[in-house]
PDB file of C-alpha atoms in Angstrom:
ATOM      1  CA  UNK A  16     -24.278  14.708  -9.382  1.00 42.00           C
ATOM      2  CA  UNK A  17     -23.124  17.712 -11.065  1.00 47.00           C
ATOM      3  CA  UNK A  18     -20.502  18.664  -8.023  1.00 45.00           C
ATOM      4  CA  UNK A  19     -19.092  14.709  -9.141  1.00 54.00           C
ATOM      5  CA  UNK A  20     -19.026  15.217 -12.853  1.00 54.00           C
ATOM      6  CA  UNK A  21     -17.471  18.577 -11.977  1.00 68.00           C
ATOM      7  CA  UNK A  22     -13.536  19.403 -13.433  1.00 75.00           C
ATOM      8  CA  UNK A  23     -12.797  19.959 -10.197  1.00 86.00           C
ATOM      9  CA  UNK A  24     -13.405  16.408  -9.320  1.00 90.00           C
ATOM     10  CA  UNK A  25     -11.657  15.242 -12.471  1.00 93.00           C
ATOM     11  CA  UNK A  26      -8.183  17.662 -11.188  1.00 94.00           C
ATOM     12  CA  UNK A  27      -8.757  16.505  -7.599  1.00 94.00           C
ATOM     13  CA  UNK A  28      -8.273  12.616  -8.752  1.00 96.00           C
ATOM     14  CA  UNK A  29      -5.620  13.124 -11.071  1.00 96.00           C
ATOM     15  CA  UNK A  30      -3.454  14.966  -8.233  1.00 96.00           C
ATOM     16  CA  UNK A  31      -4.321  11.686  -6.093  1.00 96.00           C
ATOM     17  CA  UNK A  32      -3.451   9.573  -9.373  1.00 96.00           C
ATOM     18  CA  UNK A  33       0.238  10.950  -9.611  1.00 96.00           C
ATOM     19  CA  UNK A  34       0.423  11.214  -5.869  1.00 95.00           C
ATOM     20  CA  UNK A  35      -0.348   7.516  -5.865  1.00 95.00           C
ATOM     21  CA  UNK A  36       2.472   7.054  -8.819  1.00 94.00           C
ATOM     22  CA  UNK A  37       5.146   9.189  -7.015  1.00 93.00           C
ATOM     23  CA  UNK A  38       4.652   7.364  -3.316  1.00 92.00           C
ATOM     24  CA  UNK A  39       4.177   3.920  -5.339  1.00 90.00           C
ATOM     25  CA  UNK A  40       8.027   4.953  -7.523  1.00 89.00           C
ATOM     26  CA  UNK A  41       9.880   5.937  -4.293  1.00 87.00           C
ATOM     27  CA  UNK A  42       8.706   3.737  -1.417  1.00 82.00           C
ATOM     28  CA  UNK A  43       9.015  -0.136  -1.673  1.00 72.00           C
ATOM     29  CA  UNK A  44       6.460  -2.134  -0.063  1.00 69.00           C
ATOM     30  CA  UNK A  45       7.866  -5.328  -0.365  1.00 68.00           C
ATOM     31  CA  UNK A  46       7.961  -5.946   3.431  1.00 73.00           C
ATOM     32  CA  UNK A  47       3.976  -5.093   3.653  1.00 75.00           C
ATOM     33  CA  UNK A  48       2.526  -6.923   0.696  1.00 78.00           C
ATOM     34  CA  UNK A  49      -1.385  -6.151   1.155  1.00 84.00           C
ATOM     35  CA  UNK A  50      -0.585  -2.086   1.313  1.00 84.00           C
ATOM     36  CA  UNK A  51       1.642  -2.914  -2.105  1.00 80.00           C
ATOM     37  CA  UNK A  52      -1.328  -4.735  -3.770  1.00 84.00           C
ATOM     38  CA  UNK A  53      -3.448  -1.411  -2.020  1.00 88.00           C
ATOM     39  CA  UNK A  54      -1.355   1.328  -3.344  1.00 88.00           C
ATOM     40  CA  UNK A  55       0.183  -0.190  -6.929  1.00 87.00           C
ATOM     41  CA  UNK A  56      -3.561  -1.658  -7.595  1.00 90.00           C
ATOM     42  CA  UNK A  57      -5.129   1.933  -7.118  1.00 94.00           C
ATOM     43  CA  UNK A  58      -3.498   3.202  -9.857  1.00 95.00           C
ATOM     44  CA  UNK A  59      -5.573   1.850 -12.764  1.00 96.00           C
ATOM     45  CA  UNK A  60      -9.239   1.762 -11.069  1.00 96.00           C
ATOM     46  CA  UNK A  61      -8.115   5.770 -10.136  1.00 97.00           C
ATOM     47  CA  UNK A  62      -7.566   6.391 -13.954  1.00 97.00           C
ATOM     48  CA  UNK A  63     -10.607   4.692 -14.719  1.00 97.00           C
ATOM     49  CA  UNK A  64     -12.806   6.910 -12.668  1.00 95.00           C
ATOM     50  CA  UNK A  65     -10.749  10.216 -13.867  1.00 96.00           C
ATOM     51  CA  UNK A  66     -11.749   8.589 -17.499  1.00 97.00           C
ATOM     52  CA  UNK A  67     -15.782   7.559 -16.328  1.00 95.00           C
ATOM     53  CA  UNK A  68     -16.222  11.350 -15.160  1.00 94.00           C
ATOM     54  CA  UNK A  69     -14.653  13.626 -17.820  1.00 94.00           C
ATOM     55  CA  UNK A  70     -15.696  11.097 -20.345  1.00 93.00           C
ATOM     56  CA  UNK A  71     -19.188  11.901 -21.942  1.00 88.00           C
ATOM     57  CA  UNK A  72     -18.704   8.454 -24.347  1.00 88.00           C
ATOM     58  CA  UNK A  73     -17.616   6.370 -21.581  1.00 92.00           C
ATOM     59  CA  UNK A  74     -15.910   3.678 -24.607  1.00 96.00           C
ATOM     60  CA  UNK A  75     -16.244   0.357 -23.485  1.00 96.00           C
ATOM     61  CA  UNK A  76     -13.186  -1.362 -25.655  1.00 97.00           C
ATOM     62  CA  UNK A  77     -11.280   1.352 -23.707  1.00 97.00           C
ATOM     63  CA  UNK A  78     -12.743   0.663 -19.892  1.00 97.00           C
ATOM     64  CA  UNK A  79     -12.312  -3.084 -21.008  1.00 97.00           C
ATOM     65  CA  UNK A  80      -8.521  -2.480 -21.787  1.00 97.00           C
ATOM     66  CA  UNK A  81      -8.110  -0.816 -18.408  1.00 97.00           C
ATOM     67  CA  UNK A  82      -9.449  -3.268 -16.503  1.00 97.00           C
ATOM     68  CA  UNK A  83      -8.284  -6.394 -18.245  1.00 96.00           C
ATOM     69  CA  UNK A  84      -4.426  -3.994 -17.574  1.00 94.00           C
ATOM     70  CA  UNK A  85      -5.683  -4.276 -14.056  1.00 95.00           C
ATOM     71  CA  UNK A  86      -5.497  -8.146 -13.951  1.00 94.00           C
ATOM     72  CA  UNK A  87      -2.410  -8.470 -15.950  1.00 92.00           C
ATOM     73  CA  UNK A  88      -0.650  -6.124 -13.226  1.00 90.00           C
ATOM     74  CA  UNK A  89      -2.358  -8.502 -10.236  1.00 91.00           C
ATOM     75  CA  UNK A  90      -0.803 -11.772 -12.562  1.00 90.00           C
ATOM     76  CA  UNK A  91       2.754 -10.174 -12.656  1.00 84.00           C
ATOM     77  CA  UNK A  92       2.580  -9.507  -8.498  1.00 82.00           C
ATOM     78  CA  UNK A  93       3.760 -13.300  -8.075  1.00 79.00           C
ATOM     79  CA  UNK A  94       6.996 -14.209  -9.721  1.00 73.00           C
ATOM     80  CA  UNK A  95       5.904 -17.513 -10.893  1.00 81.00           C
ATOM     81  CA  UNK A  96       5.952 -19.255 -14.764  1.00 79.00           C
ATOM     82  CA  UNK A  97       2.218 -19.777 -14.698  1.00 86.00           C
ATOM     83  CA  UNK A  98       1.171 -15.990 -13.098  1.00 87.00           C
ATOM     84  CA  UNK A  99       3.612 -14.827 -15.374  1.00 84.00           C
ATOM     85  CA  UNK A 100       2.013 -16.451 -18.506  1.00 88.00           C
ATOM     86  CA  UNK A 101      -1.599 -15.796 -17.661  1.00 91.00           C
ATOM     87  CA  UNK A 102      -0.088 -12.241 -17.001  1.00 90.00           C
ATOM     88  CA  UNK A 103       1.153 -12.459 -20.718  1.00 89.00           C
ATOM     89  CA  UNK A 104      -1.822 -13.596 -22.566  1.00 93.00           C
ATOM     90  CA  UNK A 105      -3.462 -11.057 -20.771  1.00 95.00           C
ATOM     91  CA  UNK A 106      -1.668  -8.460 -21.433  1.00 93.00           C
ATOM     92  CA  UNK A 107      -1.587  -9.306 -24.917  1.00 94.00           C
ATOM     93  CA  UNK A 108      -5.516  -8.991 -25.040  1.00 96.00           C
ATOM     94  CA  UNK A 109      -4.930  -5.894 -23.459  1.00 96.00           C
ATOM     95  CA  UNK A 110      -2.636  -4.761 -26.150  1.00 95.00           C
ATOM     96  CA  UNK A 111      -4.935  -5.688 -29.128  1.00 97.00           C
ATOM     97  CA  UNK A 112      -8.114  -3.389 -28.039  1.00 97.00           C
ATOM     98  CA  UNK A 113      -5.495  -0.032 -27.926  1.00 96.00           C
ATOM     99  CA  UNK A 114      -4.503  -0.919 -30.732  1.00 96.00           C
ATOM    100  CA  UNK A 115      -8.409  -0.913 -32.172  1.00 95.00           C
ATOM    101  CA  UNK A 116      -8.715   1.772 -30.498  1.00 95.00           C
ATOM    102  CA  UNK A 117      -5.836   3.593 -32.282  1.00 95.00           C
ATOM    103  CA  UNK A 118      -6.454   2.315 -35.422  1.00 92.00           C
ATOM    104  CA  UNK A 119     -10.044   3.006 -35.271  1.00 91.00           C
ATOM    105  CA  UNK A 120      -9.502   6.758 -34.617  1.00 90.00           C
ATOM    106  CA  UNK A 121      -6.759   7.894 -37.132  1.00 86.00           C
ATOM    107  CA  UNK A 122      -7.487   8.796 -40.750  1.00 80.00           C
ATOM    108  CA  UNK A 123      -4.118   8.432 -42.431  1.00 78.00           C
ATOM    109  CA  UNK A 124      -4.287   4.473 -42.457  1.00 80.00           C
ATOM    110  CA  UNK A 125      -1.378   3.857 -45.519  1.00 84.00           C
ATOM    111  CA  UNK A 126      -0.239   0.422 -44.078  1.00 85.00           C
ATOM    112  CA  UNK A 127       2.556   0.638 -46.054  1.00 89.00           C
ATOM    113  CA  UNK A 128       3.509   4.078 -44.728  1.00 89.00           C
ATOM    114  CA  UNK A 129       2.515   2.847 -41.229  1.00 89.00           C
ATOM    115  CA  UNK A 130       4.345  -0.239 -41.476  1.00 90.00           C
ATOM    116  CA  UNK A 131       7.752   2.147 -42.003  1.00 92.00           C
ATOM    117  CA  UNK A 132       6.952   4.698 -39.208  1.00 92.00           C
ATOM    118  CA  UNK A 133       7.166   0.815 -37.048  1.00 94.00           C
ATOM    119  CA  UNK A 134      10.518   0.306 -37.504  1.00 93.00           C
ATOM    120  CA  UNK A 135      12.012   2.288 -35.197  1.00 91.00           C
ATOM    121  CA  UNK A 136       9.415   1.150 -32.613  1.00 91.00           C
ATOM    122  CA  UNK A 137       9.922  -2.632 -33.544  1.00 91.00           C
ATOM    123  CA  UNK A 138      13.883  -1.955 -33.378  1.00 90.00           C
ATOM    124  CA  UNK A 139      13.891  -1.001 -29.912  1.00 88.00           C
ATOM    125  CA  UNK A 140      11.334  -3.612 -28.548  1.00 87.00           C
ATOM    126  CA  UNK A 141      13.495  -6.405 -30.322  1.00 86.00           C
ATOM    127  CA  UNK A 142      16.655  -5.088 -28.638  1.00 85.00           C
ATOM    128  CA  UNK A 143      14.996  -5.461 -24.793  1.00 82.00           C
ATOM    129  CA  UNK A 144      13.450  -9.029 -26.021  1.00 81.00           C
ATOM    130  CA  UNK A 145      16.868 -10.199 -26.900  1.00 81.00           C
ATOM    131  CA  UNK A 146      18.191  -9.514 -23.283  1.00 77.00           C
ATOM    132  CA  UNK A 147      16.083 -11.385 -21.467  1.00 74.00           C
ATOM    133  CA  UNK A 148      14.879 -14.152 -24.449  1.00 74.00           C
ATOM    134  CA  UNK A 149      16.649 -16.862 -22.107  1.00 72.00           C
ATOM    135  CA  UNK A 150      14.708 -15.869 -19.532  1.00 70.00           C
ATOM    136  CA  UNK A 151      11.134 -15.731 -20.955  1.00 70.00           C
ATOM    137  CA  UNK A 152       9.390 -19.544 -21.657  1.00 71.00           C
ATOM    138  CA  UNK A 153       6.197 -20.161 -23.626  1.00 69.00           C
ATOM    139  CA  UNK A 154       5.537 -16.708 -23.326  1.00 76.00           C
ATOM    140  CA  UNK A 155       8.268 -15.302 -25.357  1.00 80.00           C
ATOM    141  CA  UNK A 156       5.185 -15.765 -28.402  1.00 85.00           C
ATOM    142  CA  UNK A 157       2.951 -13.896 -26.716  1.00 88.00           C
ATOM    143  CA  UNK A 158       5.258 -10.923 -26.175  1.00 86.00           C
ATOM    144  CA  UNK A 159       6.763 -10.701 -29.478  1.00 86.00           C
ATOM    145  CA  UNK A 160       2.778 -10.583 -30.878  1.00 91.00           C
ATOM    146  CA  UNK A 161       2.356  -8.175 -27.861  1.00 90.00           C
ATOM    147  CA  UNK A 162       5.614  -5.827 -29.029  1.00 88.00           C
ATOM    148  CA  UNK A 163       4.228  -5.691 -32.934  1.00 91.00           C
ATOM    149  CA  UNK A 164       0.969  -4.712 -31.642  1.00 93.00           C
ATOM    150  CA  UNK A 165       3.057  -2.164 -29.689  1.00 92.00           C
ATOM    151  CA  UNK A 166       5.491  -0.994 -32.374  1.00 93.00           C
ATOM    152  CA  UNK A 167       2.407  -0.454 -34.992  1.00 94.00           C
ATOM    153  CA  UNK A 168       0.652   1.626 -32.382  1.00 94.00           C
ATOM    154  CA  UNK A 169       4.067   3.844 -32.194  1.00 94.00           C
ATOM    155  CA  UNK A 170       3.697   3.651 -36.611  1.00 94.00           C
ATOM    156  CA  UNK A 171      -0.017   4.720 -36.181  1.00 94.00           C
ATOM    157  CA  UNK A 172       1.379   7.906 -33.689  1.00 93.00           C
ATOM    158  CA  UNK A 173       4.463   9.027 -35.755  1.00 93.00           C
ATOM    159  CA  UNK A 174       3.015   8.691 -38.966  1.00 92.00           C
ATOM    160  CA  UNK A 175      -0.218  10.922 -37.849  1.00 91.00           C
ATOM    161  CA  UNK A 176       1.584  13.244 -35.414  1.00 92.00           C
ATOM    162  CA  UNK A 177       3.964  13.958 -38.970  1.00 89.00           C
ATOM    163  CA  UNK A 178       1.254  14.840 -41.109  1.00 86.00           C
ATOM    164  CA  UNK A 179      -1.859  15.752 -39.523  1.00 82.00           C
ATOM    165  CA  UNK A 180      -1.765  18.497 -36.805  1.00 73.00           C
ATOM    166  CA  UNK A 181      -4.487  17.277 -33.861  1.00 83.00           C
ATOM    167  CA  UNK A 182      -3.784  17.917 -30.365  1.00 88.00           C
ATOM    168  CA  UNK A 183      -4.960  13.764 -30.050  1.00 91.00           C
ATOM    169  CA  UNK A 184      -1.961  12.469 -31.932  1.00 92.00           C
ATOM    170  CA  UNK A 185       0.306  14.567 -29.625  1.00 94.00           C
ATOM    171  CA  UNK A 186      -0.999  12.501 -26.820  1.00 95.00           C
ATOM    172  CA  UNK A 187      -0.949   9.261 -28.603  1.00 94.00           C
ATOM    173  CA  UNK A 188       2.558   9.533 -29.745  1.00 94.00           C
ATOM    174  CA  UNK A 189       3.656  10.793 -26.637  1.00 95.00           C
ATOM    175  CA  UNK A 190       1.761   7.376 -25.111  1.00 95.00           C
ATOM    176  CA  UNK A 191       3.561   5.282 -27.563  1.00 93.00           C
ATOM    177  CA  UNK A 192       6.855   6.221 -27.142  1.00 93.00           C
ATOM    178  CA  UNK A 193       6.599   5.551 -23.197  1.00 93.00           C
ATOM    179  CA  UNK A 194       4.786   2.227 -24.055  1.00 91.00           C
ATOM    180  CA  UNK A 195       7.307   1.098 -25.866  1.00 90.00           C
ATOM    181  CA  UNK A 196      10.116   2.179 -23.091  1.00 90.00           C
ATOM    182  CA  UNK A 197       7.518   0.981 -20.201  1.00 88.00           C
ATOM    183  CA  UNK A 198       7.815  -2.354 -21.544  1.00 85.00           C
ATOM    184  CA  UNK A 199      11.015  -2.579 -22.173  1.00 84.00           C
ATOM    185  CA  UNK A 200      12.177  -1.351 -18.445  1.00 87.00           C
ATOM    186  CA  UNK A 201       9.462  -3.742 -17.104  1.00 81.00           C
ATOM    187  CA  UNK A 202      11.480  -6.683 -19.114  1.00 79.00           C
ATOM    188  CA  UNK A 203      14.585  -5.678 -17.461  1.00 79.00           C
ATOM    189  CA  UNK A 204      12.880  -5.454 -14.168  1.00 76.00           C
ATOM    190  CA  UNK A 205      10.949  -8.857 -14.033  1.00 71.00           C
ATOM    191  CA  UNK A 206      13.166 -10.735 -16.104  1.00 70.00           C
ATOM    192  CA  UNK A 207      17.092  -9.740 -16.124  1.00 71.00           C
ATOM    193  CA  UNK A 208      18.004  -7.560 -13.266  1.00 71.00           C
ATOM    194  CA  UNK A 209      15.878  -6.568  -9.860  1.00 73.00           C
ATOM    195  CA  UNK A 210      17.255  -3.049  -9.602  1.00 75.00           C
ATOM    196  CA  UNK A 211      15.077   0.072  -7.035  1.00 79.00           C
ATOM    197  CA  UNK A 212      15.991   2.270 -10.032  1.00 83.00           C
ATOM    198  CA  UNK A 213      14.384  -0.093 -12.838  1.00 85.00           C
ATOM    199  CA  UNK A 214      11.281  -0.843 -10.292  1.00 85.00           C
ATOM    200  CA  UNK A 215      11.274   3.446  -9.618  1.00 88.00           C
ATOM    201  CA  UNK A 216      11.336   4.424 -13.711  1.00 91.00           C
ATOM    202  CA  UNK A 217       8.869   1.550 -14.502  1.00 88.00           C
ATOM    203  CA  UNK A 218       6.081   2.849 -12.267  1.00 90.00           C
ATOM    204  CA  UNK A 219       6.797   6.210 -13.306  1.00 93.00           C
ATOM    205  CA  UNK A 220       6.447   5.532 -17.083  1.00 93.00           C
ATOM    206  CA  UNK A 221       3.441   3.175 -15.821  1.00 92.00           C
ATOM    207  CA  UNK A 222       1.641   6.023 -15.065  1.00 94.00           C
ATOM    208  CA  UNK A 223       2.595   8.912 -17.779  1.00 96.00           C
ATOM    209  CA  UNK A 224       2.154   6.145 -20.641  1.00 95.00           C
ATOM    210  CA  UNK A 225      -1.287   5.434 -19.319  1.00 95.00           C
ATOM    211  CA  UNK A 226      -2.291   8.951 -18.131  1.00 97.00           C
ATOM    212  CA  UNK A 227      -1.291  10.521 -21.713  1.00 97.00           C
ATOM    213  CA  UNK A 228      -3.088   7.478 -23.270  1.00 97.00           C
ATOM    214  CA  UNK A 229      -6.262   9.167 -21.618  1.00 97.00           C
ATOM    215  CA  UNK A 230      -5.874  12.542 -22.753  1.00 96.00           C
ATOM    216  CA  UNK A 231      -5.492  11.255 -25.870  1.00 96.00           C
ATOM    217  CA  UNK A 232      -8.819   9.025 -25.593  1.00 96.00           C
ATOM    218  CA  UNK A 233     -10.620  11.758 -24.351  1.00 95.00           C
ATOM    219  CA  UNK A 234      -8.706  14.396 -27.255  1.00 94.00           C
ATOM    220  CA  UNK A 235     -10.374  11.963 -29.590  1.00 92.00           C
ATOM    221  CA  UNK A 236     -13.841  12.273 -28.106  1.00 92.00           C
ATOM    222  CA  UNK A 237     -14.023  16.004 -27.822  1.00 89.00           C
ATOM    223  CA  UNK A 238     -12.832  15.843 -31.638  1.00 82.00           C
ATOM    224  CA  UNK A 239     -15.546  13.624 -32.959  1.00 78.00           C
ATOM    225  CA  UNK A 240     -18.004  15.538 -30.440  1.00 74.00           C
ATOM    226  CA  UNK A 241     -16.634  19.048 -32.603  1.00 67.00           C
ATOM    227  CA  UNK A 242     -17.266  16.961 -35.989  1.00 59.00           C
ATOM    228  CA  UNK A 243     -20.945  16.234 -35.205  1.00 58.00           C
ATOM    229  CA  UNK A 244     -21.999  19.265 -33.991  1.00 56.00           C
ATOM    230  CA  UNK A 245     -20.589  21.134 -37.312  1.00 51.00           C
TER     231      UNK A 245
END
């Protein structure tokens, strides 16, 4: 047990992790769809392990998130209205525990201060949701609730990064900049314009977004961990 909980076990999975992203961003596997569901669905169950074993909290809100993510990327495999909208709501679930999460860990919560460090976050989600608004159905609701979920986690990140100096809120700002850019690529992507190069930067930002969303979970942990012990 302790050679599994070892770092070394946590370094060898994250090596497979972003050798999983970087085969999974240059090769398509359109033509073989059960080794696309095997390689893109590895990613998040991979991350989740990397998270169980260097994780000495294991946070269920978080493990929920990931695997409710999970789903929502299975939904969004078929290109149809209904996947598509289940896709959405969950996603949009998915969405609201980070955003506990984040909320739940920061100490500077001004809402009025957050709400301005949103802007810039809420400026650039609007702009990719006005390209493909034509495009999007029923679920156009659930993704503008989805981008001011997103665009107050970025206003949570900026506004803590600015003015209080933790190695967590470089990872979370770091996450929520990519988020916000993840999203918007994945718009283009699914919605507007089936481009390699939009498929290729989406997975890559799939898996930095969500990789420096965990070292900012587990930056969190070892923080409170410090705070009890003192």
């Amino acid at each position: 047990m302790k050679t599994l909980n070892s770092p070394n076990s946590v370094l060898i999975l994250t090596i497979i992790y972003f050798i999983v992203i970087v085969v999974f961003s240059i090769f398509d596997f359109a033509e073989h769809p059960i080794l696309n569901r095997i390689v893109g669905g590895s990613r998040i169950p991979l991350l989740i392990f990397i998270y169980w074993l260097h994780s000495h909290t294991k946070n269920i809100i978080y493990l929920s998130a990931l695997v409710l993510f999970f789903f929502a990327y299975i939904m969004f495999l078929e290109s149809t209205p209904e996947r598509s909208l289940y896709g959405s709501i969950v996603s949009l679930i998915y969405r609201f525990l980070i955003f506990l999460l984040v909320y739940k860990s920061v100490k500077n919560k001004n809402w009025f201060a957050l709400s301005l460090a949103s802007i810039p976050f809420l400026f650039i989600y609007s702009y990719f949701i006005l390209l493909i608004n034509e495009f999007l159905n029923a679920e156009i609701y659930l993704w503008i609730l989805n981008g001011l979920l997103t665009s107050f986690i970025g206003g949570i990140a900026l506004y803590n990064y600015l003015f209080e100096d933790e190695n967590k809120n470089f990872w979370l700002l770091i996450s929520s900049i990519l988020f916000v850019i993840q999203i918007g690529i994945f718009f283009l992507h699914q919605y507007y314009l089936e481009a390699l190069e939009l498929r290729t930067l989406t997975i890559i930002l799939f898996g930095i977004s969500n990789f420096t969303f965990y070292k900012f979970m587990i930056s969190d942990e070892e923080r409170e961990n410090e705070v009890s012990i003192s």
